[in-house]
Amino acid sequence: MARPIITRVRRLLIAMAVLLLPAAASAEDGFRLWLRYAPLAEAEAAAIRPALTAIMLPPEPGPVAAVAAAELERGLAGMVGRAPIRTTRLQAGTILMLREGDPRLREAGVDLRGLGDEGFVLRSASVGSVPVTVIGARTEQGLLYGSFGLLRHLGQGRAIDVLDLRSAPKVRLRVLNHWDNLDGHVERGYAGDSLWDWWLLPDWRDPRLTDYARANASIGINGTVLNNVNASAEILTPRYLEKVAAIADMLRPYGIKVYLSARFSAPIEIGGLQSADPVDPAVGRWWAQTANRIYARIPDFGGFLVKANSEGQPGPGDYGRSHAEGANMLARALAPHGGVVMWRAFVYSETDAADRAKQAYAEFQPLDGRFDDNVIVQVKNGAIDFQPREPFHPLFGAMPQTPLMLELQITKEYLGFATHIAYLGTLFEEVLDTDTGHPAGTVADVVAGSGQGDRLTGIAGVANIGDDRDWSGSTFNQANWYAFGRLAWDAALPADEIAREWAAQTFSPRAEAIAPVTDILMMSREAVVDYMTPLGLAHLMATDHHYGPGPWVGDLARPEWNPTYYHRADREGIGFDRSVTGSNAVSQYAPAVARRFGDPATTPDNLLLWFHHLPWDHRLSTGETLWAGLIARYDRGVARVAEMDRLWSRTRPFVDAERHAKTATFLDIQANEARWWRDASVAYFQSVSELPLPPGAAPPAHNLDHYKSLTFPHAPGRGD
Amino acid sequence: MARPIITRVRRLLIAMAVLLLPAAASAEDGFRLWLRYAPLAEAEAAAIRPALTAIMLPPEPGPVAAVAAAELERGLAGMVGRAPIRTTRLQAGTILMLREGDPRLREAGVDLRGLGDEGFVLRSASVGSVPVTVIGARTEQGLLYGSFGLLRHLGQGRAIDVLDLRSAPKVRLRVLNHWDNLDGHVERGYAGDSLWDWWLLPDWRDPRLTDYARANASIGINGTVLNNVNASAEILTPRYLEKVAAIADMLRPYGIKVYLSARFSAPIEIGGLQSADPVDPAVGRWWAQTANRIYARIPDFGGFLVKANSEGQPGPGDYGRSHAEGANMLARALAPHGGVVMWRAFVYSETDAADRAKQAYAEFQPLDGRFDDNVIVQVKNGAIDFQPREPFHPLFGAMPQTPLMLELQITKEYLGFATHIAYLGTLFEEVLDTDTGHPAGTVADVVAGSGQGDRLTGIAGVANIGDDRDWSGSTFNQANWYAFGRLAWDAALPADEIAREWAAQTFSPRAEAIAPVTDILMMSREAVVDYMTPLGLAHLMATDHHYGPGPWVGDLARPEWNPTYYHRADREGIGFDRSVTGSNAVSQYAPAVARRFGDPATTPDNLLLWFHHLPWDHRLSTGETLWAGLIARYDRGVARVAEMDRLWSRTRPFVDAERHAKTATFLDIQANEARWWRDASVAYFQSVSELPLPPGAAPPAHNLDHYKSLTFPHAPGRGD
């Protein structure tokens, strides 16, 4: 009796195995990011499967609810082995999507107040005596975020019988900045070329862009700037706007708005005008017409990001106008359509020889209150440029009348490109949690616009995404994309909790996998700081790339291009004096912070040389001399990479061979390069300090000339 | 009784379905090329499964036999649902690998004579009364090619009970030329960036390079030049040679040798010499030392490819030396190691204003017999530059004392980049089959070195491979890579047979799938000729890209950069007079050919305007006027694309949705652009001829100014 059935089943099994085989060959290549939806352990899957058998959409569902349901189907099929059916009749085990106004919300005990347009509630409830899991939200966008929230919850192997979870973003604009050129090159990109195939758009709409949208929506990102801040005006021509519109069409169902970097001189370059002066009415008209043209094609276009009068970019300063005059002119063009201007405060003048760290504050703080309502000033986390560690930017809290957007860098321009593991969750958390000393509170509070009504708020992250198969150049770099999104959604999330979430979804929800991965993530950024730029040092990379060490470089044309400008090491000591005796950059901070950073005794060790030039025998808070402490931190950085390698080897049973091997290889690279940074830096600083190495410190593997002789042409991600 | 089994099996099925689901999402993205090994129809699979249950390796197998066996396992698991086991005891259904000297060869009736080092025999035989399938070859490399040959046979849904197949290449060097720069850009590449990640090599060895090796080995390619002929000397520095060695290590088990493009001035640029003069002993020594250094690291290094004194590249001409002197100097450096020099005859002087088509012959023919034994002169299929159609290069047959290597272009620099379908099997076949009029016979005969003993022979193809997921920018472009390999292996293979092979393996062995795909392939290149450059026209593309039409362009600095130089159209007529009354380029051909091409009456219509300037009312062989025939061919090209689209829609039941949709989109692009080429060309030529359109011919959709106004910045694959 049983034989024919078994035979048929066996044949089916063979057929399925066959289908499986070739696909499996490339299945774990990192493409699926944290949305792998890998099968849960059977015990866990069995426990939740009965509660997740069906989906009931809200009445008259739109496209956003449709993709939310599709994602639940995909995720549950993966994790519990069975996709929920779509139902229109409530049954036990239904995932019930409820939008504002639905009477069943009250019955389910779901309160949508305070959730805003994007927040959601996940709640185990009873509706008409039927046990259900409610996803409640004011909008379909909230339902989508709630669906991803539920999948994230399940992906950590968690139960859902007593689910009661509320979540809402505190920041409105959660935006990726792609520094992608129209020729496909990504400035500071280490994961291949641009995702946007401008040549084939708008005809060919790469399905990968839908995966991009899914990934972003899953962590709450709701906007993306497609092109480099070093912008080409061509993006605003009709030919390119058609292509932009095609991308916008693909991202729209996921609640992601498209923005563009606008080149301030576009009216001249593509508009046929003689000037781009913001007070010239013809210029204003041109931008208004351009905005009209964009919105005719992309009704939900987000707005413009602008880098002006910085590093050679054109701007209002070319006409003697202020940043506010420039930004407001663009803002007026966008305002009728609801668009915003994100105006960058990263100004890096080509003529100002003062302390580079002071420029942004000096130019922008006096403009506080002079920007239109739909302008937000985008400020990097620190005053120089995405170094492994910088103190928070003095503009935060110092412009109470102006919305400030935090700009973080997800791509690791100065932190080892694609190969080094450097989890930026801790870096982002550090800056967000810092008390500005101003009434507004922490940087996160400033960014959330606390106490300022519902004015514009936002966080931007310079993307680390390219067309590499694994999106970000390495599996661990995916964690930085993830952490950016999660912290942009909720700055109060602890970096280690985010790390655990990511580890569970990316590798395995088993504790034996999560623990070492989280340990690696949590120690990684400090390791990079230690072996590259300890004790508040910064900007020590060699010329023509932002990769390897070059503390000896002092021959570049402009002073602030040189590492020697930043560390100022000589036989007597090291560090940049930004106290009152030096550049007095500390005066840009609130008084209490200025006092603390102004005195070496109260400046934390990890920022010491950012603010002070100190003798080599200065005592750190640990009691060791500055010289010994410097060497010790280099050594600690190297040792931490070895520890990361050891921890990674413990994950072998829980990680597929393909991703495990690649990460192990990258850790080997990191170990070698940590040693290179340490040795080159020690060799150089010793040549300057003329001090013996502390007892027990290993001499560099090569002499200084060797390190100076190394060249690395064709480094990826170059800016030119 | 049966229930528990079924339950268990059902659970297994669910588990497998789960594993399958996410992988399947990206399974048919073209990554697997023609090595998909998709399941055969069960009837066919059942018929052959019993005959392919085991593999028996030759005694003391090496790494090449090991990868052959692994490929058979992978392929059979896919196609018949069960991987063969490895056996050391002969059993029915064994695939028996037999190397030269094995006594079982005689018993199996396998004769290895005449197969050379790379040929193979596939034969259904009986050994010790056991029915087996023999793969016989002199070497393991032959066994690998035989294994791929068997899989190719099976992939076409063919039976194996009476298998008796012999195959051996007639050409020794079957080589891809990658025009890949060290910064990752691929000149004339339309499929993403370079596969070689120079930044991460040698540490990170991308598993994809093994798939690259598999694909090449499957079609008999045994060499690859890694870097652009417009070479950077840096590739010869120790840092890069380590990276090259890592690639060589990955390709070696597949019998693929690595070659490098050598920059002639490298002794100056990286060697510290003052000169690169080939008769300077110091220069010769430097190259010998460089070769020694390479072979110390890569013992089977193939040799150098050189573009010299062409388009601004340095060469022996810089020192008043001949190509032979330059090539032989390099050849002497490589000879002790068995390396070869592939010296390109594509010379495109910056000063010679004569007919560009005559330059290569004029420079090289007089050097016949003056090259060392390990030099082979690499000649493009035509005398200009990879146009949709050119007559064969006059050097073929004209240098009987010199090995000539045929250079084909697989990437579609002038044939629509990635999107247009243009199967080059027919183009390659056309040139290979052409009788040179010289004693050597056809171009294929010349390339095979017929009657010249075992001197160096070779075919090169400029690769269309990049890091795009589907390798070649489109599914149909994969057919050109495939056809190149198959024709390099055996120039006698008909292009349509190759098309059928490819279609079966890439889509489905069902006749209903093969027929339309083959029809599309076979008509596609002629369609492109028709809508771009009919009747022997050439080089009509607009400036700054080799994509769209620009027959009006006549303002570029050098005459032969201009389309007007090539078509010479005016009110009286059109065409480039290369007969005795013109540039007399025909005189470079053998007398009979020269006579045929020298007279419009005997020149085939499809090359007419290549050789002759003719009045608009000249009668074609079809009886129509030149003017009417020109327009008719443009229209035919457009119509053929519509027909291709129609044929493609018939394949829908047999092709996965993902590849079907992308191809359909690309066909839409091709249809639009065929019309664009046709309309722009017709508008322009009408403005010149001042003739009315023939009755029934549609006027161009826009006026000529419109077509002239179109610009396409950031076109992919640029050469600078």
mmCIF file with all atom_site columns, C-alpha atoms in Angstrom, chain A residues 131 208 212 293 347 421 427 683:
data_model
loop_
_atom_site.group_PDB
_atom_site.id
_atom_site.type_symbol
_atom_site.label_atom_id
_atom_site.label_alt_id
_atom_site.label_comp_id
_atom_site.label_asym_id
_atom_site.label_entity_id
_atom_site.label_seq_id
_atom_site.pdbx_PDB_ins_code
_atom_site.Cartn_x
_atom_site.Cartn_y
_atom_site.Cartn_z
_atom_site.occupancy
_atom_site.B_iso_or_equiv
_atom_site.pdbx_formal_charge
_atom_site.auth_seq_id
_atom_site.auth_comp_id
_atom_site.auth_asym_id
_atom_site.auth_atom_id
_atom_site.pdbx_PDB_model_num
ATOM 1 C CA . PRO A 1 131 ? -7.001 34.864 19.042  1.00 0.00 ? 131 PRO A CA 1
ATOM 2 C CA . ARG A 1 208 ? 17.147 44.396 -7.323  1.00 0.00 ? 208 ARG A CA 1
ATOM 3 C CA . TYR A 1 212 ? 16.820 47.536 -1.945  1.00 0.00 ? 212 TYR A CA 1
ATOM 4 C CA . ARG A 1 293 ? 8.829  69.602 -13.858 1.00 0.00 ? 293 ARG A CA 1
ATOM 5 C CA . VAL A 1 347 ? 31.798 73.635 4.467   1.00 0.00 ? 347 VAL A CA 1
ATOM 6 C CA . ILE A 1 421 ? 35.049 45.049 10.714  1.00 0.00 ? 421 ILE A CA 1
ATOM 7 C CA . LEU A 1 427 ? 29.896 55.325 16.943  1.00 0.00 ? 427 LEU A CA 1
ATOM 8 C CA . ALA A 1 683 ? 57.803 53.984 13.650  1.00 0.00 ? 683 ALA A CA 1
#
